[in-house]
Amino acid sequence: MGFEPIFFLPPSFINLLNLHYLKNFIRHYTTATYIDVLHSPFVYELYQSCIKKQTEVPLVFKEIETLRTQLLHNNNFIAYTDFGASAHYKGAKKNIKISSLARKHLKPARIAQILYFITHHYPYQHIIELGTSMGITTSYLATGAQNHINARLQTIEGCKDVFGVAAKVFKQLNLGSAIKSHHGNFDEVLPNILEEIPSLDLLFVDGNHSYEATMNYFNQSLSKIHNTTLFIFDDIYWSTEMTAAWEEIKCHPRVSVTVDLFFIGLVYFRKEQVKQDFKLRVF
Ligand SMILES: C[S@@+](CC[C@H](N)C(=O)[O-])C[C@H]1O[C@@H](n2cnc3c(N)ncnc32)[C@H](O)[C@@H]1O
């Protein structure tokens, strides 16, 4: 049962200009565990059912990817309000082409599809995504979650125009009723959602990549975790701040297992599990 020994460049070429990212990418791919020597049955099962490249994929992948291609070729302008960590002035508006934003923001298909397999395989009920952007990854999460009758996905986006683009994507995929979209700042909307849900099964953090914000979302969301809750953090090597947050999360006393896929990091709180940090390759 070998791992595909392929050494691919990361899909986001912009990040090749980011020395911190590049250095960690090389470190990751030279130290990641091969699945043959993975001794944790829990992580082995996660790998086999969700991370490993699946030979059969659902038809909906093609539909979502068609919409991604349309966004990547859409030269209409929208007013983009940046709330994220790279914003020089939070809340400042600028006109930007949908295609440029799609190139910058959307998670590569391979990673978004891993998220689909996770929500499809595990019966997560209360799912929160921070950072809808144009809804491509949200659509993968939501279609996977449709495998479980009680699953509820809530997603938050701060920019009004981007929120509008995502709404159209959900409509085209008939996902309008499967997704509860919130327009607003994570800092204001997340506490309300956490208050309203009985427990949190899956949290996907893909926005506002600063150390402080990431740690805040992590600490706030801990109030609703249970033994099988999963937190996923995007872009853990995007900056030294994000890597510092990732290292701190790994050491948190309530965290047991972490799985570092370089592009995203998975965090588990399973009490029966020995504390262990895994690094696996996805490309
Ligand atoms: C990297 S994009 C998300 C990409 C998306 N998950 C995907 O792969 O399709 C991050 C999004 O989070 C939004 N965002 C960042 N910080 C935010 C905040 N504090 N409140 C609300 N939205 C925020 C940005 O406007 C942006 O659309």
PDB file of C-alpha atoms and ligand atoms in Angstrom:
ATOM      1  CA  MET A   1       0.000   0.000   0.000  1.00  0.00           C
ATOM      2  CA  GLY A   2       2.400   2.713  -1.128  1.00  0.00           C
ATOM      3  CA  PHE A   3       1.988   6.436  -1.154  1.00  0.00           C
ATOM      4  CA  GLU A   4       2.121   8.050  -4.587  1.00  0.00           C
ATOM      5  CA  PRO A   5       5.763   9.185  -4.592  1.00  0.00           C
ATOM      6  CA  ILE A   6       5.188  12.254  -6.711  1.00  0.00           C
ATOM      7  CA  PHE A   7       6.971  15.512  -6.019  1.00  0.00           C
ATOM      8  CA  PHE A   8       4.712  18.240  -7.321  1.00  0.00           C
ATOM      9  CA  LEU A   9       5.153  21.955  -7.035  1.00  0.00           C
ATOM     10  CA  PRO A  10       2.438  23.561  -4.918  1.00  0.00           C
ATOM     11  CA  PRO A  11      -0.569  24.649  -6.993  1.00  0.00           C
ATOM     12  CA  SER A  12      -0.417  28.295  -5.999  1.00  0.00           C
ATOM     13  CA  PHE A  13       2.513  29.727  -7.912  1.00  0.00           C
ATOM     14  CA  ILE A  14       2.166  33.066  -6.157  1.00  0.00           C
ATOM     15  CA  ASN A  15       3.304  31.358  -2.997  1.00  0.00           C
ATOM     16  CA  LEU A  16       6.548  30.342  -4.677  1.00  0.00           C
ATOM     17  CA  LEU A  17       7.598  33.922  -4.069  1.00  0.00           C
ATOM     18  CA  ASN A  18       6.944  33.494  -0.357  1.00  0.00           C
ATOM     19  CA  LEU A  19      10.226  32.267   1.179  1.00  0.00           C
ATOM     20  CA  HIS A  20       8.637  31.105   4.440  1.00  0.00           C
ATOM     21  CA  TYR A  21       6.106  29.058   2.452  1.00  0.00           C
ATOM     22  CA  LEU A  22       8.703  27.611   0.097  1.00  0.00           C
ATOM     23  CA  LYS A  23      11.116  26.647   2.894  1.00  0.00           C
ATOM     24  CA  ASN A  24       8.328  24.879   4.794  1.00  0.00           C
ATOM     25  CA  PHE A  25       7.042  23.223   1.634  1.00  0.00           C
ATOM     26  CA  ILE A  26      10.449  21.618   1.049  1.00  0.00           C
ATOM     27  CA  ARG A  27      10.713  20.643   4.728  1.00  0.00           C
ATOM     28  CA  HIS A  28       7.229  19.129   4.648  1.00  0.00           C
ATOM     29  CA  TYR A  29       7.830  17.056   1.540  1.00  0.00           C
ATOM     30  CA  THR A  30      11.146  15.731   2.813  1.00  0.00           C
ATOM     31  CA  THR A  31       9.850  14.780   6.273  1.00  0.00           C
ATOM     32  CA  ALA A  32       6.217  13.713   5.657  1.00  0.00           C
ATOM     33  CA  THR A  33       5.254  10.221   6.787  1.00  0.00           C
ATOM     34  CA  TYR A  34       4.661   7.551   4.179  1.00  0.00           C
ATOM     35  CA  ILE A  35       1.337   5.844   4.629  1.00  0.00           C
ATOM     36  CA  ASP A  36       3.046   2.424   4.827  1.00  0.00           C
ATOM     37  CA  VAL A  37       4.604   3.363   8.151  1.00  0.00           C
ATOM     38  CA  LEU A  38       1.561   5.073   9.590  1.00  0.00           C
ATOM     39  CA  HIS A  39       0.745   3.265  12.812  1.00  0.00           C
ATOM     40  CA  SER A  40      -2.438   5.058  13.818  1.00  0.00           C
ATOM     41  CA  PRO A  41      -5.575   3.175  12.654  1.00  0.00           C
ATOM     42  CA  PHE A  42      -7.588   6.389  13.018  1.00  0.00           C
ATOM     43  CA  VAL A  43      -5.289   8.443  10.764  1.00  0.00           C
ATOM     44  CA  TYR A  44      -4.852   5.518   8.391  1.00  0.00           C
ATOM     45  CA  GLU A  45      -8.625   5.378   7.924  1.00  0.00           C
ATOM     46  CA  LEU A  46      -8.775   9.156   7.417  1.00  0.00           C
ATOM     47  CA  TYR A  47      -6.061   8.863   4.793  1.00  0.00           C
ATOM     48  CA  GLN A  48      -7.683   5.968   2.939  1.00  0.00           C
ATOM     49  CA  SER A  49     -11.177   7.435   2.846  1.00  0.00           C
ATOM     50  CA  CYS A  50     -10.535  11.157   2.477  1.00  0.00           C
ATOM     51  CA  ILE A  51      -6.946  12.159   1.725  1.00  0.00           C
ATOM     52  CA  LYS A  52      -5.725   9.563  -0.751  1.00  0.00           C
ATOM     53  CA  LYS A  53      -6.567  10.410  -4.375  1.00  0.00           C
ATOM     54  CA  GLN A  54      -9.824   8.541  -4.988  1.00  0.00           C
ATOM     55  CA  THR A  55     -10.225   6.633  -8.232  1.00  0.00           C
ATOM     56  CA  GLU A  56     -13.967   7.309  -8.460  1.00  0.00           C
ATOM     57  CA  VAL A  57     -15.251  10.819  -7.975  1.00  0.00           C
ATOM     58  CA  PRO A  58     -18.854  12.074  -7.923  1.00  0.00           C
ATOM     59  CA  LEU A  59     -20.293  13.903 -10.936  1.00  0.00           C
ATOM     60  CA  VAL A  60     -20.806  17.038  -8.869  1.00  0.00           C
ATOM     61  CA  PHE A  61     -17.025  17.646  -8.897  1.00  0.00           C
ATOM     62  CA  LYS A  62     -17.298  18.406 -12.598  1.00  0.00           C
ATOM     63  CA  GLU A  63     -20.191  20.826 -12.023  1.00  0.00           C
ATOM     64  CA  ILE A  64     -18.293  22.697  -9.288  1.00  0.00           C
ATOM     65  CA  GLU A  65     -15.122  22.822 -11.377  1.00  0.00           C
ATOM     66  CA  THR A  66     -17.090  24.215 -14.347  1.00  0.00           C
ATOM     67  CA  LEU A  67     -18.231  27.065 -12.114  1.00  0.00           C
ATOM     68  CA  ARG A  68     -14.656  27.606 -10.891  1.00  0.00           C
ATOM     69  CA  THR A  69     -13.509  27.898 -14.527  1.00  0.00           C
ATOM     70  CA  GLN A  70     -16.273  30.419 -15.213  1.00  0.00           C
ATOM     71  CA  LEU A  71     -15.165  32.509 -12.218  1.00  0.00           C
ATOM     72  CA  LEU A  72     -11.537  32.321 -13.377  1.00  0.00           C
ATOM     73  CA  HIS A  73     -12.636  33.778 -16.731  1.00  0.00           C
ATOM     74  CA  ASN A  74     -15.132  36.314 -15.423  1.00  0.00           C
ATOM     75  CA  ASN A  75     -13.756  39.784 -16.101  1.00  0.00           C
ATOM     76  CA  ASN A  76     -16.608  41.709 -14.441  1.00  0.00           C
ATOM     77  CA  PHE A  77     -15.557  44.012 -11.636  1.00  0.00           C
ATOM     78  CA  ILE A  78     -16.841  43.854  -8.057  1.00  0.00           C
ATOM     79  CA  ALA A  79     -16.206  46.163  -5.100  1.00  0.00           C
ATOM     80  CA  TYR A  80     -13.985  44.115  -2.829  1.00  0.00           C
ATOM     81  CA  THR A  81     -13.835  44.958   0.855  1.00  0.00           C
ATOM     82  CA  ASP A  82     -10.864  43.268   2.483  1.00  0.00           C
ATOM     83  CA  PHE A  83     -11.208  42.163   6.103  1.00  0.00           C
ATOM     84  CA  GLY A  84      -8.349  39.696   6.040  1.00  0.00           C
ATOM     85  CA  ALA A  85      -4.820  39.709   7.434  1.00  0.00           C
ATOM     86  CA  SER A  86      -3.297  41.132   4.247  1.00  0.00           C
ATOM     87  CA  ALA A  87      -5.583  44.169   4.272  1.00  0.00           C
ATOM     88  CA  HIS A  88      -3.613  47.355   4.835  1.00  0.00           C
ATOM     89  CA  TYR A  89      -6.735  49.132   5.904  1.00  0.00           C
ATOM     90  CA  LYS A  90      -9.506  46.816   7.027  1.00  0.00           C
ATOM     91  CA  GLY A  91     -12.818  47.639   5.438  1.00  0.00           C
ATOM     92  CA  ALA A  92     -11.233  49.571   2.510  1.00  0.00           C
ATOM     93  CA  LYS A  93     -12.959  48.966  -0.839  1.00  0.00           C
ATOM     94  CA  LYS A  94     -11.313  48.455  -4.195  1.00  0.00           C
ATOM     95  CA  ASN A  95     -12.650  47.452  -7.586  1.00  0.00           C
ATOM     96  CA  ILE A  96     -11.264  44.111  -8.646  1.00  0.00           C
ATOM     97  CA  LYS A  97     -11.999  41.601 -11.415  1.00  0.00           C
ATOM     98  CA  ILE A  98     -13.803  38.446 -10.286  1.00  0.00           C
ATOM     99  CA  SER A  99     -11.167  36.442 -12.196  1.00  0.00           C
ATOM    100  CA  SER A 100      -8.288  38.036 -10.216  1.00  0.00           C
ATOM    101  CA  LEU A 101      -9.997  37.390  -6.898  1.00  0.00           C
ATOM    102  CA  ALA A 102     -10.780  33.798  -7.900  1.00  0.00           C
ATOM    103  CA  ARG A 103      -7.093  33.207  -8.742  1.00  0.00           C
ATOM    104  CA  LYS A 104      -6.038  34.624  -5.387  1.00  0.00           C
ATOM    105  CA  HIS A 105      -8.673  33.117  -3.095  1.00  0.00           C
ATOM    106  CA  LEU A 106      -9.998  29.792  -4.281  1.00  0.00           C
ATOM    107  CA  LYS A 107      -8.576  26.646  -2.746  1.00  0.00           C
ATOM    108  CA  PRO A 108      -7.116  24.215  -5.315  1.00  0.00           C
ATOM    109  CA  ALA A 109      -9.519  21.479  -6.394  1.00  0.00           C
ATOM    110  CA  ARG A 110      -7.420  18.714  -4.795  1.00  0.00           C
ATOM    111  CA  ILE A 111      -7.688  20.313  -1.326  1.00  0.00           C
ATOM    112  CA  ALA A 112     -11.353  21.286  -1.684  1.00  0.00           C
ATOM    113  CA  GLN A 113     -12.105  17.704  -2.738  1.00  0.00           C
ATOM    114  CA  ILE A 114     -10.416  16.346   0.410  1.00  0.00           C
ATOM    115  CA  LEU A 115     -12.869  18.521   2.345  1.00  0.00           C
ATOM    116  CA  TYR A 116     -15.734  16.998   0.341  1.00  0.00           C
ATOM    117  CA  PHE A 117     -14.582  13.481   1.276  1.00  0.00           C
ATOM    118  CA  ILE A 118     -14.301  14.489   4.944  1.00  0.00           C
ATOM    119  CA  THR A 119     -17.875  15.826   5.181  1.00  0.00           C
ATOM    120  CA  HIS A 120     -19.128  12.905   3.087  1.00  0.00           C
ATOM    121  CA  HIS A 121     -17.405  10.230   5.167  1.00  0.00           C
ATOM    122  CA  TYR A 122     -17.862  11.523   8.727  1.00  0.00           C
ATOM    123  CA  PRO A 123     -21.364  12.347  10.030  1.00  0.00           C
ATOM    124  CA  TYR A 124     -20.619  15.948  11.008  1.00  0.00           C
ATOM    125  CA  GLN A 125     -23.791  17.807  11.833  1.00  0.00           C
ATOM    126  CA  HIS A 126     -22.860  21.363  12.786  1.00  0.00           C
ATOM    127  CA  ILE A 127     -20.327  22.707  10.317  1.00  0.00           C
ATOM    128  CA  ILE A 128     -18.943  26.263  10.223  1.00  0.00           C
ATOM    129  CA  GLU A 129     -16.751  27.763   7.525  1.00  0.00           C
ATOM    130  CA  LEU A 130     -14.997  31.107   8.069  1.00  0.00           C
ATOM    131  CA  GLY A 131     -14.324  32.619   4.624  1.00  0.00           C
ATOM    132  CA  THR A 132     -16.898  31.729   1.968  1.00  0.00           C
ATOM    133  CA  SER A 133     -15.272  33.773  -0.768  1.00  0.00           C
ATOM    134  CA  MET A 134     -17.098  32.770  -3.997  1.00  0.00           C
ATOM    135  CA  GLY A 135     -18.395  29.567  -2.492  1.00  0.00           C
ATOM    136  CA  ILE A 136     -16.343  26.971  -4.351  1.00  0.00           C
ATOM    137  CA  THR A 137     -14.956  25.185  -1.280  1.00  0.00           C
ATOM    138  CA  THR A 138     -18.261  25.747   0.540  1.00  0.00           C
ATOM    139  CA  SER A 139     -19.979  23.871  -2.300  1.00  0.00           C
ATOM    140  CA  TYR A 140     -17.634  20.902  -1.847  1.00  0.00           C
ATOM    141  CA  LEU A 141     -18.232  20.895   1.928  1.00  0.00           C
ATOM    142  CA  ALA A 142     -21.992  21.168   1.458  1.00  0.00           C
ATOM    143  CA  THR A 143     -22.359  18.468  -1.191  1.00  0.00           C
ATOM    144  CA  GLY A 144     -20.309  16.066   0.944  1.00  0.00           C
ATOM    145  CA  ALA A 145     -22.421  16.888   3.993  1.00  0.00           C
ATOM    146  CA  GLN A 146     -25.610  16.072   2.051  1.00  0.00           C
ATOM    147  CA  ASN A 147     -24.685  12.440   2.709  1.00  0.00           C
ATOM    148  CA  HIS A 148     -25.904  12.982   6.288  1.00  0.00           C
ATOM    149  CA  ILE A 149     -29.492  13.953   6.831  1.00  0.00           C
ATOM    150  CA  ASN A 150     -28.980  16.281   9.803  1.00  0.00           C
ATOM    151  CA  ALA A 151     -25.914  18.132   8.549  1.00  0.00           C
ATOM    152  CA  ARG A 152     -26.091  21.949   8.671  1.00  0.00           C
ATOM    153  CA  LEU A 153     -23.414  24.108   7.100  1.00  0.00           C
ATOM    154  CA  GLN A 154     -23.052  27.771   7.999  1.00  0.00           C
ATOM    155  CA  THR A 155     -20.533  29.985   6.249  1.00  0.00           C
ATOM    156  CA  ILE A 156     -19.437  33.593   6.829  1.00  0.00           C
ATOM    157  CA  GLU A 157     -18.193  36.175   4.318  1.00  0.00           C
ATOM    158  CA  GLY A 158     -17.410  39.803   5.071  1.00  0.00           C
ATOM    159  CA  CYS A 159     -17.383  41.300   1.568  1.00  0.00           C
ATOM    160  CA  LYS A 160     -20.893  42.030   0.296  1.00  0.00           C
ATOM    161  CA  ASP A 161     -20.134  41.677  -3.427  1.00  0.00           C
ATOM    162  CA  VAL A 162     -18.204  38.423  -2.929  1.00  0.00           C
ATOM    163  CA  PHE A 163     -21.085  37.161  -0.784  1.00  0.00           C
ATOM    164  CA  GLY A 164     -23.374  37.940  -3.752  1.00  0.00           C
ATOM    165  CA  VAL A 165     -21.184  35.952  -6.177  1.00  0.00           C
ATOM    166  CA  ALA A 166     -21.233  32.958  -3.789  1.00  0.00           C
ATOM    167  CA  ALA A 167     -25.044  33.136  -3.551  1.00  0.00           C
ATOM    168  CA  LYS A 168     -25.253  32.734  -7.354  1.00  0.00           C
ATOM    169  CA  VAL A 169     -22.848  29.764  -7.250  1.00  0.00           C
ATOM    170  CA  PHE A 170     -25.006  28.041  -4.579  1.00  0.00           C
ATOM    171  CA  LYS A 171     -28.133  28.675  -6.639  1.00  0.00           C
ATOM    172  CA  GLN A 172     -26.566  27.217  -9.785  1.00  0.00           C
ATOM    173  CA  LEU A 173     -25.622  24.084  -7.838  1.00  0.00           C
ATOM    174  CA  ASN A 174     -29.015  23.870  -6.126  1.00  0.00           C
ATOM    175  CA  LEU A 175     -27.336  24.222  -2.756  1.00  0.00           C
ATOM    176  CA  GLY A 176     -29.383  27.222  -1.605  1.00  0.00           C
ATOM    177  CA  SER A 177     -31.175  25.256   1.117  1.00  0.00           C
ATOM    178  CA  ALA A 178     -28.100  23.242   2.167  1.00  0.00           C
ATOM    179  CA  ILE A 179     -26.050  26.299   3.117  1.00  0.00           C
ATOM    180  CA  LYS A 180     -26.802  29.073   5.573  1.00  0.00           C
ATOM    181  CA  SER A 181     -24.749  32.042   4.404  1.00  0.00           C
ATOM    182  CA  HIS A 182     -23.952  34.927   6.711  1.00  0.00           C
ATOM    183  CA  HIS A 183     -22.735  38.282   5.528  1.00  0.00           C
ATOM    184  CA  GLY A 184     -20.596  39.948   8.198  1.00  0.00           C
ATOM    185  CA  ASN A 185     -17.331  40.051  10.062  1.00  0.00           C
ATOM    186  CA  PHE A 186     -16.224  36.705  11.599  1.00  0.00           C
ATOM    187  CA  ASP A 187     -15.567  38.572  14.844  1.00  0.00           C
ATOM    188  CA  GLU A 188     -19.236  39.486  15.109  1.00  0.00           C
ATOM    189  CA  VAL A 189     -21.006  36.534  13.464  1.00  0.00           C
ATOM    190  CA  LEU A 190     -19.010  33.578  14.843  1.00  0.00           C
ATOM    191  CA  PRO A 191     -19.918  34.199  18.522  1.00  0.00           C
ATOM    192  CA  ASN A 192     -23.633  34.300  17.559  1.00  0.00           C
ATOM    193  CA  ILE A 193     -23.457  31.022  15.629  1.00  0.00           C
ATOM    194  CA  LEU A 194     -21.519  29.346  18.434  1.00  0.00           C
ATOM    195  CA  GLU A 195     -24.139  30.467  20.896  1.00  0.00           C
ATOM    196  CA  GLU A 196     -26.960  29.118  18.779  1.00  0.00           C
ATOM    197  CA  ILE A 197     -25.564  25.611  18.018  1.00  0.00           C
ATOM    198  CA  PRO A 198     -25.556  22.851  20.686  1.00  0.00           C
ATOM    199  CA  SER A 199     -22.099  21.620  19.676  1.00  0.00           C
ATOM    200  CA  LEU A 200     -19.564  22.081  16.900  1.00  0.00           C
ATOM    201  CA  ASP A 201     -18.557  19.118  14.728  1.00  0.00           C
ATOM    202  CA  LEU A 202     -16.429  20.743  12.048  1.00  0.00           C
ATOM    203  CA  LEU A 203     -14.829  24.189  11.853  1.00  0.00           C
ATOM    204  CA  PHE A 204     -12.975  25.251   8.707  1.00  0.00           C
ATOM    205  CA  VAL A 205     -11.004  28.483   9.108  1.00  0.00           C
ATOM    206  CA  ASP A 206     -10.084  30.016   5.748  1.00  0.00           C
ATOM    207  CA  GLY A 207      -9.849  33.760   6.230  1.00  0.00           C
ATOM    208  CA  ASN A 208      -8.187  36.502   8.278  1.00  0.00           C
ATOM    209  CA  HIS A 209      -4.850  34.707   8.463  1.00  0.00           C
ATOM    210  CA  SER A 210      -3.238  36.562  11.347  1.00  0.00           C
ATOM    211  CA  TYR A 211      -1.888  34.922  14.500  1.00  0.00           C
ATOM    212  CA  GLU A 212      -4.236  36.836  16.756  1.00  0.00           C
ATOM    213  CA  ALA A 213      -7.406  36.211  14.731  1.00  0.00           C
ATOM    214  CA  THR A 214      -6.610  32.512  14.223  1.00  0.00           C
ATOM    215  CA  MET A 215      -5.993  31.971  17.941  1.00  0.00           C
ATOM    216  CA  ASN A 216      -9.201  33.886  18.756  1.00  0.00           C
ATOM    217  CA  TYR A 217     -11.319  31.711  16.454  1.00  0.00           C
ATOM    218  CA  PHE A 218      -9.654  28.585  17.868  1.00  0.00           C
ATOM    219  CA  ASN A 219     -10.167  29.580  21.511  1.00  0.00           C
ATOM    220  CA  GLN A 220     -13.761  30.767  21.015  1.00  0.00           C
ATOM    221  CA  SER A 221     -14.744  27.599  19.167  1.00  0.00           C
ATOM    222  CA  LEU A 222     -13.275  25.346  21.886  1.00  0.00           C
ATOM    223  CA  SER A 223     -16.394  26.164  23.930  1.00  0.00           C
ATOM    224  CA  LYS A 224     -18.458  23.896  21.651  1.00  0.00           C
ATOM    225  CA  ILE A 225     -16.137  20.964  20.913  1.00  0.00           C
ATOM    226  CA  HIS A 226     -16.725  17.312  21.771  1.00  0.00           C
ATOM    227  CA  ASN A 227     -14.642  14.192  21.386  1.00  0.00           C
ATOM    228  CA  THR A 228     -14.993  13.855  17.615  1.00  0.00           C
ATOM    229  CA  THR A 229     -14.879  17.529  16.641  1.00  0.00           C
ATOM    230  CA  LEU A 230     -12.492  18.450  13.850  1.00  0.00           C
ATOM    231  CA  PHE A 231     -10.975  21.886  13.255  1.00  0.00           C
ATOM    232  CA  ILE A 232      -9.280  22.568   9.919  1.00  0.00           C
ATOM    233  CA  PHE A 233      -6.980  25.544   9.417  1.00  0.00           C
ATOM    234  CA  ASP A 234      -6.061  26.716   5.968  1.00  0.00           C
ATOM    235  CA  ASP A 235      -2.709  28.174   4.924  1.00  0.00           C
ATOM    236  CA  ILE A 236      -0.772  27.146   8.024  1.00  0.00           C
ATOM    237  CA  TYR A 237       2.498  28.029   6.248  1.00  0.00           C
ATOM    238  CA  TRP A 238       1.263  31.184   4.528  1.00  0.00           C
ATOM    239  CA  SER A 239       3.214  33.381   6.982  1.00  0.00           C
ATOM    240  CA  THR A 240       5.344  33.138  10.123  1.00  0.00           C
ATOM    241  CA  GLU A 241       2.259  34.292  12.069  1.00  0.00           C
ATOM    242  CA  MET A 242       0.135  31.448  10.714  1.00  0.00           C
ATOM    243  CA  THR A 243       2.858  28.892  11.424  1.00  0.00           C
ATOM    244  CA  ALA A 244       3.217  30.269  14.986  1.00  0.00           C
ATOM    245  CA  ALA A 245      -0.552  29.863  15.471  1.00  0.00           C
ATOM    246  CA  TRP A 246      -0.388  26.318  14.052  1.00  0.00           C
ATOM    247  CA  GLU A 247       2.476  25.355  16.395  1.00  0.00           C
ATOM    248  CA  GLU A 248       0.602  26.757  19.393  1.00  0.00           C
ATOM    249  CA  ILE A 249      -2.604  24.933  18.450  1.00  0.00           C
ATOM    250  CA  LYS A 250      -0.662  21.650  18.132  1.00  0.00           C
ATOM    251  CA  CYS A 251       0.595  22.062  21.706  1.00  0.00           C
ATOM    252  CA  HIS A 252      -2.777  22.994  23.221  1.00  0.00           C
ATOM    253  CA  PRO A 253      -3.634  20.602  26.085  1.00  0.00           C
ATOM    254  CA  ARG A 254      -7.064  19.755  24.594  1.00  0.00           C
ATOM    255  CA  VAL A 255      -5.608  18.818  21.216  1.00  0.00           C
ATOM    256  CA  SER A 256      -4.653  15.167  20.736  1.00  0.00           C
ATOM    257  CA  VAL A 257      -3.978  14.393  17.081  1.00  0.00           C
ATOM    258  CA  THR A 258      -2.987  16.834  14.351  1.00  0.00           C
ATOM    259  CA  VAL A 259      -2.560  16.028  10.676  1.00  0.00           C
ATOM    260  CA  ASP A 260      -0.451  18.476   8.683  1.00  0.00           C
ATOM    261  CA  LEU A 261      -1.170  18.301   4.948  1.00  0.00           C
ATOM    262  CA  PHE A 262       0.944  21.437   4.382  1.00  0.00           C
ATOM    263  CA  PHE A 263      -1.886  23.313   2.629  1.00  0.00           C
ATOM    264  CA  ILE A 264      -4.286  22.680   5.518  1.00  0.00           C
ATOM    265  CA  GLY A 265      -3.896  21.410   9.080  1.00  0.00           C
ATOM    266  CA  LEU A 266      -6.396  19.102  10.781  1.00  0.00           C
ATOM    267  CA  VAL A 267      -6.895  19.200  14.550  1.00  0.00           C
ATOM    268  CA  TYR A 268      -8.595  16.477  16.621  1.00  0.00           C
ATOM    269  CA  PHE A 269      -9.535  16.382  20.283  1.00  0.00           C
ATOM    270  CA  ARG A 270     -10.079  12.612  20.675  1.00  0.00           C
ATOM    271  CA  LYS A 271      -9.331  11.703  24.281  1.00  0.00           C
ATOM    272  CA  GLU A 272      -8.641   8.028  23.515  1.00  0.00           C
ATOM    273  CA  GLN A 273      -5.840   9.014  21.154  1.00  0.00           C
ATOM    274  CA  VAL A 274      -2.193   9.357  22.187  1.00  0.00           C
ATOM    275  CA  LYS A 275      -0.970  12.895  21.508  1.00  0.00           C
ATOM    276  CA  GLN A 276       0.678  12.767  18.097  1.00  0.00           C
ATOM    277  CA  ASP A 277       1.378  15.089  15.165  1.00  0.00           C
ATOM    278  CA  PHE A 278       1.350  13.623  11.670  1.00  0.00           C
ATOM    279  CA  LYS A 279       2.598  15.073   8.410  1.00  0.00           C
ATOM    280  CA  LEU A 280       1.197  13.593   5.221  1.00  0.00           C
ATOM    281  CA  ARG A 281       1.655  14.388   1.545  1.00  0.00           C
ATOM    282  CA  VAL A 282      -1.323  15.164  -0.675  1.00  0.00           C
ATOM    283  CA  PHE A 283       0.504  15.742  -3.961  1.00  0.00           C
TER     284      PHE A 283
HETATM  285  C1  LIG B   1      -9.114  32.779   1.154  1.00  0.00           C
HETATM  286  S1  LIG B   1     -10.724  33.358   0.976  1.00  0.00           S
HETATM  287  C2  LIG B   1     -11.712  31.925   1.237  1.00  0.00           C
HETATM  288  C3  LIG B   1     -11.632  30.929   0.097  1.00  0.00           C
HETATM  289  C4  LIG B   1     -12.729  29.898   0.078  1.00  0.00           C
HETATM  290  N1  LIG B   1     -12.835  29.160   1.309  1.00  0.00           N
HETATM  291  C5  LIG B   1     -12.499  28.919  -1.074  1.00  0.00           C
HETATM  292  O1  LIG B   1     -11.536  28.159  -1.042  1.00  0.00           O
HETATM  293  O2  LIG B   1     -13.307  28.927  -2.015  1.00  0.00           O
HETATM  294  C6  LIG B   1     -10.985  34.237   2.486  1.00  0.00           C
HETATM  295  C7  LIG B   1     -12.311  34.998   2.523  1.00  0.00           C
HETATM  296  O3  LIG B   1     -12.539  35.389   3.873  1.00  0.00           O
HETATM  297  C8  LIG B   1     -13.066  36.705   3.900  1.00  0.00           C
HETATM  298  N2  LIG B   1     -12.650  37.295   5.188  1.00  0.00           N
HETATM  299  C9  LIG B   1     -11.378  37.476   5.646  1.00  0.00           C
HETATM  300  N3  LIG B   1     -11.400  37.990   6.882  1.00  0.00           N
HETATM  301  C10 LIG B   1     -12.701  38.146   7.221  1.00  0.00           C
HETATM  302  C11 LIG B   1     -13.363  38.611   8.398  1.00  0.00           C
HETATM  303  N4  LIG B   1     -12.681  39.032   9.474  1.00  0.00           N
HETATM  304  N5  LIG B   1     -14.714  38.599   8.407  1.00  0.00           N
HETATM  305  C12 LIG B   1     -15.416  38.168   7.316  1.00  0.00           C
HETATM  306  N6  LIG B   1     -14.847  37.727   6.175  1.00  0.00           N
HETATM  307  C13 LIG B   1     -13.511  37.708   6.140  1.00  0.00           C
HETATM  308  C14 LIG B   1     -12.447  37.404   2.699  1.00  0.00           C
HETATM  309  O4  LIG B   1     -13.298  38.456   2.253  1.00  0.00           O
HETATM  310  C15 LIG B   1     -12.322  36.270   1.697  1.00  0.00           C
HETATM  311  O5  LIG B   1     -13.399  36.245   0.808  1.00  0.00           O
END
